[in-house]
Short mmCIF file of C-alpha atoms in Angstrom, two decimals:
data_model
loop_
_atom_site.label_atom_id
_atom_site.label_comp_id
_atom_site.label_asym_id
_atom_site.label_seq_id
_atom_site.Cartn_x
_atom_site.Cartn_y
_atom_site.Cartn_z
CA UNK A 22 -88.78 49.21 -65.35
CA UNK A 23 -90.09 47.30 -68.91
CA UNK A 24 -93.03 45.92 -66.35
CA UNK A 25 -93.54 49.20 -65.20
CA UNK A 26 -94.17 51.12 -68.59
CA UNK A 27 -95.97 47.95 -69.94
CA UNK A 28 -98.35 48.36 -67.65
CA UNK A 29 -98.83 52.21 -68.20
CA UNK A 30 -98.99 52.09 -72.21
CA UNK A 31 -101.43 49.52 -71.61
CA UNK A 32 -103.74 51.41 -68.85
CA UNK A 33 -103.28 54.42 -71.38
CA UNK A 34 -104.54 51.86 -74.81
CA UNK A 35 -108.45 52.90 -75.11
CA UNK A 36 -110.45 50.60 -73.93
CA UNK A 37 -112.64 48.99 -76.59
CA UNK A 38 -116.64 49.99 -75.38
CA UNK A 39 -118.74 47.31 -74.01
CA UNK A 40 -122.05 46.34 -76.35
CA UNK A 41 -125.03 47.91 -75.13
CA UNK A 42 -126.63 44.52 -75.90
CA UNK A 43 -123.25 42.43 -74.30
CA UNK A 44 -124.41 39.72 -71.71
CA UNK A 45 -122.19 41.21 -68.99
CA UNK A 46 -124.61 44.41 -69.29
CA UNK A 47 -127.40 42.42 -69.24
CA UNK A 48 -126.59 40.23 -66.21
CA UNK A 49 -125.93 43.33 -64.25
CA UNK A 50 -128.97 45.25 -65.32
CA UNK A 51 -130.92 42.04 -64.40
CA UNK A 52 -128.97 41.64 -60.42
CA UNK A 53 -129.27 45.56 -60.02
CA UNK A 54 -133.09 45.52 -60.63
CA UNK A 55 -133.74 42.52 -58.62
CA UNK A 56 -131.59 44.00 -55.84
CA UNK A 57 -133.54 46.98 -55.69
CA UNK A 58 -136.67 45.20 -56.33
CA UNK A 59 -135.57 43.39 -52.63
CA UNK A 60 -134.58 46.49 -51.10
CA UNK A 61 -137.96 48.04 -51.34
CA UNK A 62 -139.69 44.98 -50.50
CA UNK A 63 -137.79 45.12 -46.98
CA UNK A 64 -140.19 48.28 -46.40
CA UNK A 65 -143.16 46.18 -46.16
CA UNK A 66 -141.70 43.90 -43.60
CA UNK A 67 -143.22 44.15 -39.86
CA UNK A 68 -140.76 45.66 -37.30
CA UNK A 69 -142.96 44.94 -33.72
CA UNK A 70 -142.62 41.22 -33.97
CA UNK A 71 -139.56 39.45 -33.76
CA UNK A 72 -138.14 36.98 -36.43
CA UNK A 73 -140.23 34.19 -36.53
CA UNK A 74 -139.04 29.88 -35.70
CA UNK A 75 -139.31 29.60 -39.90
CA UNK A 76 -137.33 32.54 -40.49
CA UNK A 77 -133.48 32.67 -41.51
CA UNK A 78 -130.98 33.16 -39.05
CA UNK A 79 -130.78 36.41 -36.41
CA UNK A 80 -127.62 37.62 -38.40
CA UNK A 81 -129.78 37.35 -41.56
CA UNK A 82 -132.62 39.18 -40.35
CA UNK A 83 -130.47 41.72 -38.44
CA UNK A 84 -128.84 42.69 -41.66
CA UNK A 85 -132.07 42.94 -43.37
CA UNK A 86 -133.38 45.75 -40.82
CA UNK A 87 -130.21 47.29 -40.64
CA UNK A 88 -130.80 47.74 -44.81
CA UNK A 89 -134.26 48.85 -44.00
CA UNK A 90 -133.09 51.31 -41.78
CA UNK A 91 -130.79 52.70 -44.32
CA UNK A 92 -133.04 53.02 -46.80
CA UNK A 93 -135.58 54.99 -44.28
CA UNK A 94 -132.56 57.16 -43.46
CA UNK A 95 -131.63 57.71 -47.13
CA UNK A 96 -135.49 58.88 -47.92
CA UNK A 97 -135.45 61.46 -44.48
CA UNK A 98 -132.36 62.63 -46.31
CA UNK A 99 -133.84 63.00 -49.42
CA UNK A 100 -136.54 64.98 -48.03
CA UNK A 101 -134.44 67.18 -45.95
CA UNK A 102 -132.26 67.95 -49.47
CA UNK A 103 -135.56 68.70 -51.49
CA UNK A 104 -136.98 70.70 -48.44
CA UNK A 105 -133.75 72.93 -48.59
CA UNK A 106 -133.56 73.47 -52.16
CA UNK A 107 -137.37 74.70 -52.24
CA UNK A 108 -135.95 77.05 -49.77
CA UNK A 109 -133.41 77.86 -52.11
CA UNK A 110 -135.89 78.50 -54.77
CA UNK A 111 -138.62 80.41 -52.77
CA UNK A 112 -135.47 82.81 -51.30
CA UNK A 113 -133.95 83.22 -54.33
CA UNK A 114 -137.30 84.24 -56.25
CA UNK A 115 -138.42 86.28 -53.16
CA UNK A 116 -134.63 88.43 -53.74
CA UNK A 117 -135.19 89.61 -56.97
CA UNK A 118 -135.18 93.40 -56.86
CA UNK A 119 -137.05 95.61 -59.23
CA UNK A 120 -135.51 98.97 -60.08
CA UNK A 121 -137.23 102.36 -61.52
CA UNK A 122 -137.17 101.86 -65.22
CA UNK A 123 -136.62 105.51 -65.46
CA UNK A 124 -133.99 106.90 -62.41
CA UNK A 125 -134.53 110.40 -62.06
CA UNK A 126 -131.51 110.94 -60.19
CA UNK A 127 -129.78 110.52 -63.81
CA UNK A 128 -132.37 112.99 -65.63
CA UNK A 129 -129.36 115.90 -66.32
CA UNK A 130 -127.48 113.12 -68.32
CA UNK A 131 -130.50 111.06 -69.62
CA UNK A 132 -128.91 110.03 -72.97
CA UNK A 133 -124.78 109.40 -71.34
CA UNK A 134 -123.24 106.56 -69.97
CA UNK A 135 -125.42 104.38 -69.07
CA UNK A 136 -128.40 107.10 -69.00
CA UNK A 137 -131.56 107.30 -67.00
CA UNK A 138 -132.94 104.33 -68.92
CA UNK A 139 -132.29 100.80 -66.73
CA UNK A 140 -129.19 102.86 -65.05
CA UNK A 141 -127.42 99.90 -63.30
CA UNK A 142 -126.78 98.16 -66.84
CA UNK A 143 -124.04 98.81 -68.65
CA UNK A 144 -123.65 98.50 -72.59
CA UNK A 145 -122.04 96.10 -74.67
CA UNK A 146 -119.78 98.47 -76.25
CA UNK A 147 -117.07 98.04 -79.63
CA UNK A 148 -115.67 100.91 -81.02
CA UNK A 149 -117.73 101.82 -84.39
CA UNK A 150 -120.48 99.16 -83.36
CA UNK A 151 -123.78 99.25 -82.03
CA UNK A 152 -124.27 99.74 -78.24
CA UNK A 153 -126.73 97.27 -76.56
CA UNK A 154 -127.76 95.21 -73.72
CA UNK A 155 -128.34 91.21 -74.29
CA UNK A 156 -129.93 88.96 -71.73
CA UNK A 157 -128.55 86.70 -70.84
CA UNK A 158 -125.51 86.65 -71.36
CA UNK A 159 -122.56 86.94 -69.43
CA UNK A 160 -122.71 90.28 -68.06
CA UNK A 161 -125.55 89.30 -66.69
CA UNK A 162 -124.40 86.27 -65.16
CA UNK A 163 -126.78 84.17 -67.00
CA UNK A 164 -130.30 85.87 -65.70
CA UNK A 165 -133.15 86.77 -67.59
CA UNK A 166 -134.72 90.50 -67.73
CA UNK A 167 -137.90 90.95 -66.17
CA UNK A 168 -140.01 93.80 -66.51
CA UNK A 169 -142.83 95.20 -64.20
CA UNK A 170 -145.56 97.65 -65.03
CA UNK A 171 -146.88 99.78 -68.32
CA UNK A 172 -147.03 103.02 -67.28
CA UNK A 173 -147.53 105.42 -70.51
CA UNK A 174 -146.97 109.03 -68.57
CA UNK A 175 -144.48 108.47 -66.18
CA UNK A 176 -141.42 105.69 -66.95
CA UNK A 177 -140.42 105.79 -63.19
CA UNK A 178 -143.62 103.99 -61.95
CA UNK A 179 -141.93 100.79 -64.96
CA UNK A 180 -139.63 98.85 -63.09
CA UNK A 181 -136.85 96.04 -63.95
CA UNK A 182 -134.74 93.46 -62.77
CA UNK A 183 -132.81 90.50 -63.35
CA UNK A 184 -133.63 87.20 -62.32
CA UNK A 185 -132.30 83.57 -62.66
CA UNK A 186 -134.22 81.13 -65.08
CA UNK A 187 -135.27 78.55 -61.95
CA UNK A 188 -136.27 81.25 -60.16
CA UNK A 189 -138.88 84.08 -61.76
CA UNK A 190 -140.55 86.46 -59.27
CA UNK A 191 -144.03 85.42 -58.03
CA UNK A 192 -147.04 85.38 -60.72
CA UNK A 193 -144.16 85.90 -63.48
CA UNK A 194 -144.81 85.30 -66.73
CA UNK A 195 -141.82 83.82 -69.46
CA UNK A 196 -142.46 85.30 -72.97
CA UNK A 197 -140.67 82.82 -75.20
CA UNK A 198 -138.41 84.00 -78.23
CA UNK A 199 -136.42 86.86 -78.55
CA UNK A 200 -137.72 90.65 -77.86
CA UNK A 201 -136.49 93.92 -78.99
CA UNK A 202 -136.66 96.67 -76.31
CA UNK A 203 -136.26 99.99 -77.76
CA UNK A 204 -136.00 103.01 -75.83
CA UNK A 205 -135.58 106.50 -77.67
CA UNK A 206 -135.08 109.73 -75.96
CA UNK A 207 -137.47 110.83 -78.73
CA UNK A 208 -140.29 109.14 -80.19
CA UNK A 209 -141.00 106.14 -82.67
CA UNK A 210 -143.51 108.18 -84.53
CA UNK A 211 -141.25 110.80 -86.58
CA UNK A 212 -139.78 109.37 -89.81
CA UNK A 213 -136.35 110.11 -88.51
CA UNK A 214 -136.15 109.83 -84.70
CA UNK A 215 -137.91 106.65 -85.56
CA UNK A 216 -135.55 104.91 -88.07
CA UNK A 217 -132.52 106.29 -86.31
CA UNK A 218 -133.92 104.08 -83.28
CA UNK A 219 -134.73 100.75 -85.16
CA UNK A 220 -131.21 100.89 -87.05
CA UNK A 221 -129.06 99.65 -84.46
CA UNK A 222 -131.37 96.71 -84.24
CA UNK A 223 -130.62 96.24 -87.61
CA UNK A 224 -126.89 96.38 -87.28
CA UNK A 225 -127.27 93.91 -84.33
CA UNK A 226 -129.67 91.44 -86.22
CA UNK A 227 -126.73 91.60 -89.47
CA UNK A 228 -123.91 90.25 -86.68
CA UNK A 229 -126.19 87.65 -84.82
CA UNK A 230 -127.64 85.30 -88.19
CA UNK A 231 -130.58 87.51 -89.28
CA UNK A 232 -132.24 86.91 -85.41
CA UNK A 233 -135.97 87.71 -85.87
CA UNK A 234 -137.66 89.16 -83.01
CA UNK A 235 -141.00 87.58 -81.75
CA UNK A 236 -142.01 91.20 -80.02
CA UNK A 237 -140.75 94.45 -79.74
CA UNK A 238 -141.26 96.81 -76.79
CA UNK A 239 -141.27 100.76 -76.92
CA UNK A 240 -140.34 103.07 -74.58
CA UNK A 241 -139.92 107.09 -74.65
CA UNK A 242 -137.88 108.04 -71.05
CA UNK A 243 -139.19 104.90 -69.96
CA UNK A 244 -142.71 105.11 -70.73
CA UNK A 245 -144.37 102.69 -72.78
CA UNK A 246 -145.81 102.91 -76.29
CA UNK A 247 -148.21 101.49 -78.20
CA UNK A 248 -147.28 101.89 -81.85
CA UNK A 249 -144.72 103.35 -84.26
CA UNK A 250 -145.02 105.49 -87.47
CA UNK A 251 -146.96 103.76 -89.90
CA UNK A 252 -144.14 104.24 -92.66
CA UNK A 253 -141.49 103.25 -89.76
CA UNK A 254 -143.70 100.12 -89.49
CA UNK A 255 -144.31 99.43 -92.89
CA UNK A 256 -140.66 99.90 -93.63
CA UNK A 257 -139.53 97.44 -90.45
CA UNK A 258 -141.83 94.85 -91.79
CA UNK A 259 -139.95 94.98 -95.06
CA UNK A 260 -136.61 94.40 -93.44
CA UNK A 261 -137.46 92.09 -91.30
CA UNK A 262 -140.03 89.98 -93.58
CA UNK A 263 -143.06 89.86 -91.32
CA UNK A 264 -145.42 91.63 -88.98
CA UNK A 265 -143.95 93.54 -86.30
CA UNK A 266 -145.77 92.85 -83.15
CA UNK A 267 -145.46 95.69 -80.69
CA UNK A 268 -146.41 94.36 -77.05
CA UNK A 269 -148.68 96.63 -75.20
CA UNK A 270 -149.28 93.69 -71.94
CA UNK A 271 -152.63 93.86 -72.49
CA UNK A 272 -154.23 91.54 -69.99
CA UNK A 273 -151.33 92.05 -67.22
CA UNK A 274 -151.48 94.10 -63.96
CA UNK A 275 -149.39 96.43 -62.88
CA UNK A 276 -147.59 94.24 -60.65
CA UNK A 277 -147.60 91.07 -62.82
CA UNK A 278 -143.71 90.49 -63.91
CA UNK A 279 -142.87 89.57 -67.52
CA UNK A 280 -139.74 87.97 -67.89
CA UNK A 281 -138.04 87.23 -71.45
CA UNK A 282 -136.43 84.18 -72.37
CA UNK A 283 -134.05 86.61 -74.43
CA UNK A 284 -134.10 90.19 -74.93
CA UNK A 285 -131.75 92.94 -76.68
CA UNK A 286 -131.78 96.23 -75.39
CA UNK A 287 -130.84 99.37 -77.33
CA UNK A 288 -130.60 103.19 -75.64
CA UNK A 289 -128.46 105.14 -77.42
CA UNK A 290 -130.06 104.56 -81.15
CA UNK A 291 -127.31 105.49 -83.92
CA UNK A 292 -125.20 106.30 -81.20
CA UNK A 293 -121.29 104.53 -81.34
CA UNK A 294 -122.16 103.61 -84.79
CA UNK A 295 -119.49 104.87 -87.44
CA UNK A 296 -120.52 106.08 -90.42
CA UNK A 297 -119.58 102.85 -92.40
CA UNK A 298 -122.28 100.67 -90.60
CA UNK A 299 -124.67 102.99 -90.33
CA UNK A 300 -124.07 103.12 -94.45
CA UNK A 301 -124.54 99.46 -94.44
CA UNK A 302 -127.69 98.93 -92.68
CA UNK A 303 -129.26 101.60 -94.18
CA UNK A 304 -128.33 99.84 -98.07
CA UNK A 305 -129.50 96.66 -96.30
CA UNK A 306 -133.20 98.42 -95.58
CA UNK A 307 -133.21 99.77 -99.14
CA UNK A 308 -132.38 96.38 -100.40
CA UNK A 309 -135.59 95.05 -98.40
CA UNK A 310 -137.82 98.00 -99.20
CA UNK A 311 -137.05 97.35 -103.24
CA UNK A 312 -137.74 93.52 -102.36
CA UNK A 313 -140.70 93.95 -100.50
CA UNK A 314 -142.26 96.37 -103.12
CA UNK A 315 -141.19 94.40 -105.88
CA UNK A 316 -139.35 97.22 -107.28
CA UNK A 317 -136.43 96.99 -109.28
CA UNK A 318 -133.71 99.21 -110.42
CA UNK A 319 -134.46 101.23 -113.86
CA UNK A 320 -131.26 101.55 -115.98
CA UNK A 321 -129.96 105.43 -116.04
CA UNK A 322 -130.10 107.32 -119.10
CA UNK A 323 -126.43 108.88 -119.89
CA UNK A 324 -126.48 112.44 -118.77
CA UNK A 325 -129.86 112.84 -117.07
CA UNK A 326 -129.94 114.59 -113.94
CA UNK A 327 -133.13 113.66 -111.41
CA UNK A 328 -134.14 116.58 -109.04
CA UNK A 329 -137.20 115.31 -107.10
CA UNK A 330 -139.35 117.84 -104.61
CA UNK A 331 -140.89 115.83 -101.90
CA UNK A 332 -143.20 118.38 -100.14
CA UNK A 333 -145.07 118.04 -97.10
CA UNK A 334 -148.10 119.54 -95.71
CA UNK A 335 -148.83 120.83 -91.83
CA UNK A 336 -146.75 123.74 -89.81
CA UNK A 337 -143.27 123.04 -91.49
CA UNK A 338 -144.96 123.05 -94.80
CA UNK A 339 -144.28 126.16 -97.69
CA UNK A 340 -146.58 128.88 -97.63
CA UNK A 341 -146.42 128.90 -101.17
CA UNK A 342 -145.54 125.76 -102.71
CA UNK A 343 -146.27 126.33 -106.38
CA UNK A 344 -143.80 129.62 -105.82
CA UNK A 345 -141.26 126.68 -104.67
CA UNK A 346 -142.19 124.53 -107.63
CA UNK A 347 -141.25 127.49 -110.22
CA UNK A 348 -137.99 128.66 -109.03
CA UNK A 349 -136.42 124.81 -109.04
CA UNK A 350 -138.27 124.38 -112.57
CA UNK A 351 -136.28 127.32 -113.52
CA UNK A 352 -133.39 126.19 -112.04
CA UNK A 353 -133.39 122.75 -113.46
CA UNK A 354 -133.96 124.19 -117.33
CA UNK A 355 -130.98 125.83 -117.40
CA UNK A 356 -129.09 122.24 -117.02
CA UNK A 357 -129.21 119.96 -119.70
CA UNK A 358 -130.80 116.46 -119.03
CA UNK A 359 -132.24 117.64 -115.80
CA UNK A 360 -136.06 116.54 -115.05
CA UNK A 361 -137.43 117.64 -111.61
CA UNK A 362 -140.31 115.83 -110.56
CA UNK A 363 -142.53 116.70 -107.59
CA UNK A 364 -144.53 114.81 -105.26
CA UNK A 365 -146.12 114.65 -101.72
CA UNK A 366 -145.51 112.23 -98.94
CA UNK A 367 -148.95 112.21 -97.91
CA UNK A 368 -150.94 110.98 -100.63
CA UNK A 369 -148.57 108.22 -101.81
CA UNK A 370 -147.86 104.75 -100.50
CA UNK A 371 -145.47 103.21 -99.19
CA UNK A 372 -144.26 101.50 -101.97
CA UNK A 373 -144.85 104.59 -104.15
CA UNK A 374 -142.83 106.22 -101.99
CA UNK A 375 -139.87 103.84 -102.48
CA UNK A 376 -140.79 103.67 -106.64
CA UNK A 377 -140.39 107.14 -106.28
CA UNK A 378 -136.91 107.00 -104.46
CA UNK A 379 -135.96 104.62 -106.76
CA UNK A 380 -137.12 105.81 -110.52
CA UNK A 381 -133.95 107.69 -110.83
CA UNK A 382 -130.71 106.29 -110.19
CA UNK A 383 -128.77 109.61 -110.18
CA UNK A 384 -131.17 111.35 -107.74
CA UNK A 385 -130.83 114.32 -105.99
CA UNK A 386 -133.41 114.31 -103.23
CA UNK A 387 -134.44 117.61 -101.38
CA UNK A 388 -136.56 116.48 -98.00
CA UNK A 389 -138.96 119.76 -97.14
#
């Protein structure tokens, strides 16, 4: 019994790790490369003629052939394996399925569930958090999102599908990096429809180290776009620190795949968010606007009251602004410390607009 547990406390005691540089290693790195160095040499050897008078013994030379014929048989075999998995491959690329970017048969619930938008994917969905689509990931059992087609009138000629890394569709291209896909029921050209789109890509970026996209794409009901709002823009570049390259595939055919190395996927813009995040991200954009303008936060006079008018021209526009103007001038007199200041969207900057927002620190804003 002693014996017997000697023995296993010593089979269990961690062996101490040979030298890379020990003798022993070097002696059998030295036999194995001669060995093989042999082994391959046998290949050259004539197999017509028999064993010559001068020639080692017939049990010798028998084993020798029967080691060249083993070799042979292990490089057939080799062959055969490789010849199966390009099989493999070529079957596995030739199975990837594309999908109407837009399903119609989903068009009387576009913006529920999963909506019209990539239907067979489901969301990554927390309560209060941000619903979204990664690739890959595990819902996706690993496989990269490919995307087919730019249509800009009709998202149900844009197609999709999954695919594994090792094996793209034919003529597919990878786009390195990590890609924003936005789709919006609306459009990323309004002020509001536009920022309510880009936030949840804001909440993701907060939970996932401060991720910065390489691309973004654009969709409305599946069709592709070109741009967003230039305040949208200017505003995104600000959060995120740098240009925002929208990808428009210029250069790729209609049937030329583009597959991304990793993407995130949003649908449902604010949608699922509760009221707390969406309060967060949107101090986080502030924080970047005031950064990115170089504006900084004026200390508040004790009992002043800011009322600023920010007007706007075209069809929702006053008929009679200056009327406007007088009644809230009037209105703001009769409270002490109250200064209204007025001012149009159109003829200021970006970053006037956000030295605007930001003069006052008690500020009542009134969006016309």
């Amino acid at each position: 019994m002693t014996n017997s547990l000697s023995s296993e406390v010593l089979a269990r005691k961690p062996q101490r790790p040979l030298s890379l540089y020990s003798p022993k290693i070097s002696i059998c790195l030295l036999v194995t490369c001669v060995t093989l160095f042999v082994l391959f040499q046998i290949q050259s050897l004539p197999t017509a003629l028999s064993p010559p008078a001068s020639a080692p013994s017939s049990s010798t030379w028998n084993s020798l052939q029967k080691w060249k014929s083993m070799i042979i048989s292990t490089a057939l075999t080799l062959k055969n394996c490789t010849d199966q998995l390009d099989s493999l491959d070529s079957k596995l690329r030739e199975s990837v399925t594309f999908l109407p970017l837009k399903d119609l048969r989903y068009a009387h619930a576009a913006q529920e569930g999963h909506t019209w938008f990539m239907s067979s994917m489901y969301d990554t969905n927390k309560k209060g958090e941000v619903q979204y689509q990664q690739f890959p990931s595990n819902s996706s059992k690993g496989r990269l999102l490919c995307i087919k087609g730019h249509d800009s009138h009709d998202g149900a000629w844009n197609s999709y599908a999954l695919a594994w890394p090792e094996a793209l569709p034919r003529n597919a291209t990878l786009m390195k990096g990590l890609t924003f896909i936005s789709n919006s029921h609306y459009n990323h050209d309004n002020l509001w429809h536009g920022l309510s789109a880009m936030v949840p890509f804001v909440a993701w970026r907060i939970k996932n180290e401060c991720a910065t996209p390489s691309r973004w794409i654009l969709y409305h009901w599946g069709e592709l776009r070109y741009k967003m709002g230039s305040w949208l823009k200017n505003l995104m570049e600000a959060t995120y620190s740098g240009t925002i390259n929208i990808q428009s595939f210029e250069g790729f055919g209609d049937d030329e795949p583009v597959c991304f190395e990793k993407a995130v996927v949003m649908r449902h813009d604010e949608g699922g968010m509760s009221g707390e995040n969406i309060m967060q991200v949107y101090d986080l954009i502030r924080c970047k606007a005031r950064l990115y303008c170089n504006v900084g936060w004026e200390d508040n006079i004790k009992g002043r009251i800011g009322m600023t008018l920010f007007m706007r021209t075209g069809a929702r526009s006053f008929r009679n602004e200056s009327e406007v103007v007088r009644i809230f001038t009037e209105e703001c007199r009769k409270v002490e410390g109250c200064q209204i200041m007025v001012a149009h969207s159109d003829n200021l900057t970006f970053c006037e607009q956000v030295s605007v927002y930001s003069s006052l620190k008690q500020l009542k804003k009134i969006l016309i």
